[in-house]
Amino acid sequence: MVVNPVALAEKIEDLLVEKDLRGMKFAQSCLTPGYYYRAAELIHNATGTVLIGTGFPVLNTFETDGPVGAIVLYNALIQIGLKPVLVCGDPLYSALNNDYDCLRLNIAEHHNAEAFAKRTLSEIQPSLLISIERPGLTQDGTYRNMFGDDISDRCARFDDFLNHATCPTIGIGDGGNEIGMGNISQHLSSHNIMASQTCCDELLIADVSNWAAYGILALLGKLRNEDLLDSVNPLAILQYLSDKGCIDGVTKKNTLTEDSLSYTEGVNLIDKIRTLCGFK
């Protein structure tokens, strides 16, 4: 039986905002259905280098949501023959650099950020940019966390990469303050959210940003006729990051959780998505 990929994408899109932890069901209503399938097509058509920006500062470290999904995407992109590079600032950069191909963003050096982005894009010539759970600049030119606190002094700017990219861009978020949410910021203002103004070509939303990676890879797998979720192990990645000092962005604790949810939630979600796709 031939499966309509957009119809499958819509089922996955509904599943990814089922918990509606931070108003993403409303955000979904602002998007044209099939956004996960369109994002999967962008990856399917990519060649060479793909930049994956991630890392949201919490206290003096980084949160688990974002890096897990970025690593999942990184591993899958290598599997299909692409050259992913993780783009982040310290302390996440130093935590990952020995194990992954990484590009460092400088914290709080906002005056040099645009020139650095332009130069790097010109040198690397990526075919695709992905931002997963990275803070995006708000209307007042600051970075804000989920509580509205100004965290600009702990953020590195990835916004300029998307603003100046000549290749397609994907933004992933779960609350409204992430890069890419500029696509629907005018709608989010009514929901008491200090929304990011930074836009992207394809915005993906989920209850937890990490989980967006599972939706993309499911549909990319359908395009390639292979199960790219089969070897994904959220617990192992969370343990790796926890050992590096990351914390839950909601509870501020070093636990094997994402936005206060047990790692088992992500595992169960993968099972549901694989079943929807006919992979199991």
Coordinates of C-alpha atoms in Angstrom, one line a residue:
M1 CA 0.0 0.0 0.0
V2 CA 1.3 3.4 -0.9
V3 CA 1.3 5.8 2.0
N4 CA 0.6 9.5 1.4
P5 CA 3.7 11.1 3.0
V6 CA 1.9 14.3 3.8
A7 CA -0.9 12.5 5.6
L8 CA 1.7 10.5 7.5
A9 CA 3.5 13.7 8.4
E10 CA 0.3 15.2 9.7
K11 CA -0.2 12.2 12.0
I12 CA 3.4 12.6 13.3
E13 CA 2.9 16.3 13.7
D14 CA -0.2 15.7 15.9
L15 CA 1.7 13.1 17.9
L16 CA 4.5 15.5 18.6
V17 CA 2.3 18.2 20.2
E18 CA -0.1 15.8 21.9
K19 CA 1.0 16.8 25.4
D20 CA 0.8 20.5 24.6
L21 CA 3.3 21.4 27.4
R22 CA 3.9 24.9 26.2
G23 CA 1.2 25.9 23.8
M24 CA 2.6 24.1 20.7
K25 CA -0.9 22.9 19.7
F26 CA -1.7 26.5 19.1
A27 CA 1.5 27.1 17.2
Q28 CA 0.7 24.1 15.0
S29 CA -2.5 25.8 13.9
C30 CA -0.3 28.6 12.5
L31 CA 1.7 26.3 10.3
T32 CA 0.8 24.7 7.0
P33 CA 0.5 20.9 7.6
G34 CA 3.2 18.7 6.3
Y35 CA 6.1 20.7 7.7
Y36 CA 7.9 17.6 8.9
Y37 CA 7.8 16.0 5.5
R38 CA 9.0 19.2 3.8
A39 CA 11.9 19.3 6.3
A40 CA 12.7 15.7 5.6
E41 CA 12.8 16.5 1.9
L42 CA 15.3 19.3 2.6
I43 CA 17.6 16.8 4.3
H44 CA 17.0 14.2 1.6
N45 CA 18.2 16.7 -1.0
A46 CA 21.2 18.0 0.9
T47 CA 24.7 17.3 -0.1
G48 CA 28.0 17.8 1.7
T49 CA 28.1 19.8 4.9
V50 CA 25.1 20.4 7.1
L51 CA 25.3 22.8 10.1
I52 CA 23.3 21.9 13.2
G53 CA 23.1 24.7 15.8
T54 CA 22.1 23.7 19.3
G55 CA 22.6 24.6 23.0
F56 CA 20.4 26.6 25.3
P57 CA 22.2 28.0 28.4
V58 CA 20.8 27.1 31.8
L59 CA 22.6 28.4 34.9
N60 CA 26.3 27.9 34.1
T61 CA 25.8 24.9 31.9
F62 CA 23.5 23.7 29.1
E63 CA 20.2 21.9 29.0
T64 CA 19.5 18.4 27.8
D65 CA 16.8 19.5 25.4
G66 CA 18.4 20.3 22.1
P67 CA 21.8 18.5 22.2
V68 CA 20.1 15.1 22.4
G69 CA 18.2 15.8 19.2
A70 CA 21.2 17.4 17.5
I71 CA 23.3 14.3 18.2
V72 CA 20.5 12.0 16.9
L73 CA 20.4 14.1 13.7
Y74 CA 24.2 14.2 13.5
N75 CA 24.5 10.4 13.7
A76 CA 21.8 9.9 11.1
L77 CA 23.3 12.4 8.7
I78 CA 26.6 10.6 8.8
Q79 CA 24.7 7.3 8.2
I80 CA 23.3 8.7 4.9
G81 CA 26.6 10.1 3.7
L82 CA 26.4 13.8 4.7
K83 CA 29.0 15.8 6.7
P84 CA 27.2 17.3 9.8
V85 CA 28.9 19.9 12.0
L86 CA 27.5 20.8 15.5
V87 CA 27.5 24.5 16.1
C88 CA 27.4 25.7 19.7
G89 CA 29.1 27.8 22.3
D90 CA 30.8 26.8 25.5
P91 CA 30.4 24.9 27.7
L92 CA 28.6 22.7 25.3
Y93 CA 31.2 23.1 22.6
S94 CA 34.0 21.9 25.0
A95 CA 31.8 19.0 26.1
L96 CA 31.2 17.7 22.6
N97 CA 34.3 18.7 20.6
N98 CA 36.4 15.6 21.3
D99 CA 33.6 13.3 20.1
Y100 CA 32.0 15.3 17.3
D101 CA 32.9 17.7 14.5
C102 CA 32.1 21.0 16.1
L103 CA 32.2 24.7 15.3
R104 CA 32.5 27.1 18.3
L105 CA 30.4 30.2 18.7
N106 CA 31.7 32.9 21.0
I107 CA 29.6 33.7 24.0
A108 CA 28.2 37.3 24.2
E109 CA 30.4 38.6 21.4
H110 CA 27.4 39.9 19.6
H111 CA 29.2 42.7 17.8
N112 CA 31.4 40.2 15.9
A113 CA 28.7 37.6 15.3
E114 CA 27.4 38.8 12.0
A115 CA 30.8 39.0 10.3
F116 CA 31.8 35.6 11.7
A117 CA 28.6 34.0 10.4
K118 CA 29.1 35.5 6.9
R119 CA 32.8 34.5 6.8
T120 CA 32.0 30.9 8.0
L121 CA 29.1 30.4 5.6
S122 CA 31.3 31.6 2.7
E123 CA 34.1 29.2 3.7
I124 CA 32.0 26.1 4.5
Q125 CA 29.3 26.5 1.9
P126 CA 26.7 24.3 3.8
S127 CA 23.8 22.8 1.8
L128 CA 21.5 23.0 4.8
L129 CA 21.3 24.7 8.2
I130 CA 19.3 23.2 11.2
S131 CA 18.7 25.0 14.5
I132 CA 17.4 22.8 17.3
E133 CA 16.5 24.5 20.6
R134 CA 18.7 27.5 20.2
P135 CA 17.6 30.8 21.7
G136 CA 16.5 33.3 19.1
L137 CA 16.7 37.1 19.3
T138 CA 13.5 38.8 20.5
Q139 CA 12.1 42.1 19.3
D140 CA 14.2 44.0 21.9
G141 CA 17.4 42.4 20.6
T142 CA 17.9 40.2 23.7
Y143 CA 17.7 36.5 24.3
R144 CA 15.1 35.2 26.8
N145 CA 14.5 31.9 28.5
M146 CA 11.1 30.4 29.1
F147 CA 10.5 32.6 32.1
G148 CA 11.3 35.8 30.2
D149 CA 14.7 36.3 31.9
D150 CA 17.4 38.0 29.9
I151 CA 20.1 35.5 29.2
S152 CA 22.0 37.4 26.5
D153 CA 25.3 37.4 28.4
R154 CA 25.3 33.6 28.3
C155 CA 24.2 33.2 24.7
A156 CA 26.1 33.0 21.4
R157 CA 24.4 34.2 18.3
F158 CA 23.5 31.6 15.7
D159 CA 20.7 33.8 14.3
D160 CA 23.1 35.4 11.8
F161 CA 23.8 32.1 10.2
L162 CA 20.1 31.7 9.3
N163 CA 19.7 35.3 8.3
H164 CA 22.6 35.2 5.8
A165 CA 22.4 31.6 4.6
T166 CA 22.0 31.0 0.9
C167 CA 20.9 27.4 1.5
P168 CA 17.6 26.1 3.1
T169 CA 17.1 26.5 6.8
I170 CA 15.2 24.5 9.4
G171 CA 14.3 25.8 12.9
I172 CA 13.1 23.6 15.7
G173 CA 11.5 24.8 19.0
D174 CA 9.0 24.0 21.7
G175 CA 8.1 27.3 23.3
G176 CA 8.4 30.3 21.1
N177 CA 11.7 31.8 22.1
E178 CA 13.8 29.6 19.8
I179 CA 15.4 30.4 16.4
G180 CA 12.8 29.9 13.7
M181 CA 9.8 31.0 15.7
G182 CA 10.0 34.4 13.9
N183 CA 7.9 32.6 11.3
I184 CA 4.8 32.8 13.6
S185 CA 5.9 35.4 16.2
Q186 CA 3.0 37.6 15.3
H187 CA 0.6 34.9 16.5
L188 CA 2.6 34.0 19.6
S189 CA 2.4 37.6 21.0
S190 CA -1.1 36.9 22.1
H191 CA 0.1 34.0 24.3
N192 CA 2.3 36.0 26.6
I193 CA 5.5 34.7 24.9
M194 CA 8.6 36.8 24.3
A195 CA 8.9 35.3 20.9
S196 CA 12.1 35.0 18.8
Q197 CA 12.0 37.1 15.7
T198 CA 14.5 35.0 13.8
C199 CA 12.9 33.2 10.8
C200 CA 13.7 30.0 8.9
D201 CA 12.5 28.3 5.7
E202 CA 10.8 25.4 7.6
L203 CA 9.7 25.7 11.2
L204 CA 9.2 22.5 13.2
I205 CA 7.5 22.3 16.6
A206 CA 7.3 19.6 19.2
D207 CA 6.4 19.3 22.9
V208 CA 10.1 18.7 23.5
S209 CA 12.5 20.0 20.8
N210 CA 14.6 16.8 20.9
W211 CA 11.6 14.8 19.8
A212 CA 11.5 16.8 16.5
A213 CA 14.5 14.8 15.4
Y214 CA 12.5 11.6 15.6
G215 CA 9.8 13.0 13.4
I216 CA 12.2 14.2 10.8
L217 CA 14.1 11.0 10.7
A218 CA 10.9 8.9 10.4
L219 CA 9.9 10.7 7.3
L220 CA 13.4 10.9 5.9
G221 CA 13.5 7.1 6.4
K222 CA 10.3 6.8 4.4
L223 CA 11.9 8.8 1.6
R224 CA 15.0 6.5 1.7
N225 CA 13.1 3.3 2.5
E226 CA 15.1 2.6 5.6
D227 CA 14.4 2.8 9.4
L228 CA 16.7 5.6 10.6
L229 CA 15.2 5.4 14.1
D230 CA 16.1 1.8 14.7
S231 CA 19.4 2.5 16.5
V232 CA 18.4 5.7 18.2
N233 CA 19.1 5.4 22.0
P234 CA 17.9 8.5 23.9
L235 CA 19.0 7.1 27.3
A236 CA 22.6 6.6 26.1
I237 CA 22.8 10.1 24.7
L238 CA 21.2 11.6 27.9
Q239 CA 23.7 9.7 30.0
Y240 CA 26.6 10.9 27.9
L241 CA 25.4 14.5 28.2
S242 CA 24.6 14.2 31.9
D243 CA 28.2 12.9 32.5
K244 CA 29.4 16.1 30.7
G245 CA 27.4 18.3 33.2
C246 CA 24.2 19.1 31.4
I247 CA 20.9 19.7 33.3
D248 CA 17.2 19.5 32.8
G249 CA 16.1 23.0 31.6
V250 CA 12.9 22.9 33.6
T251 CA 14.0 21.3 36.9
K252 CA 17.6 22.6 36.8
K253 CA 18.8 19.2 37.9
N254 CA 21.3 16.8 36.5
T255 CA 18.9 14.0 35.7
L256 CA 18.2 11.7 32.7
T257 CA 15.2 13.8 31.7
E258 CA 14.1 16.3 29.0
D259 CA 12.0 19.3 30.1
S260 CA 11.2 17.4 33.4
L261 CA 10.0 14.3 31.5
S262 CA 11.6 10.9 31.9
Y263 CA 13.7 9.6 29.0
T264 CA 11.1 6.8 28.7
E265 CA 8.7 9.4 27.2
G266 CA 11.1 9.8 24.2
V267 CA 11.6 6.1 23.9
N268 CA 7.9 5.5 23.8
L269 CA 7.4 8.2 21.3
I270 CA 10.0 6.6 19.0
D271 CA 8.1 3.3 19.2
K272 CA 4.8 5.1 18.3
I273 CA 6.4 6.9 15.4
R274 CA 8.1 3.7 14.0
T275 CA 4.7 1.9 14.3
L276 CA 3.0 4.7 12.4
C277 CA 5.6 4.4 9.7
G278 CA 5.3 0.7 9.4
F279 CA 8.9 0.2 10.6
K280 CA 7.9 -2.2 13.4

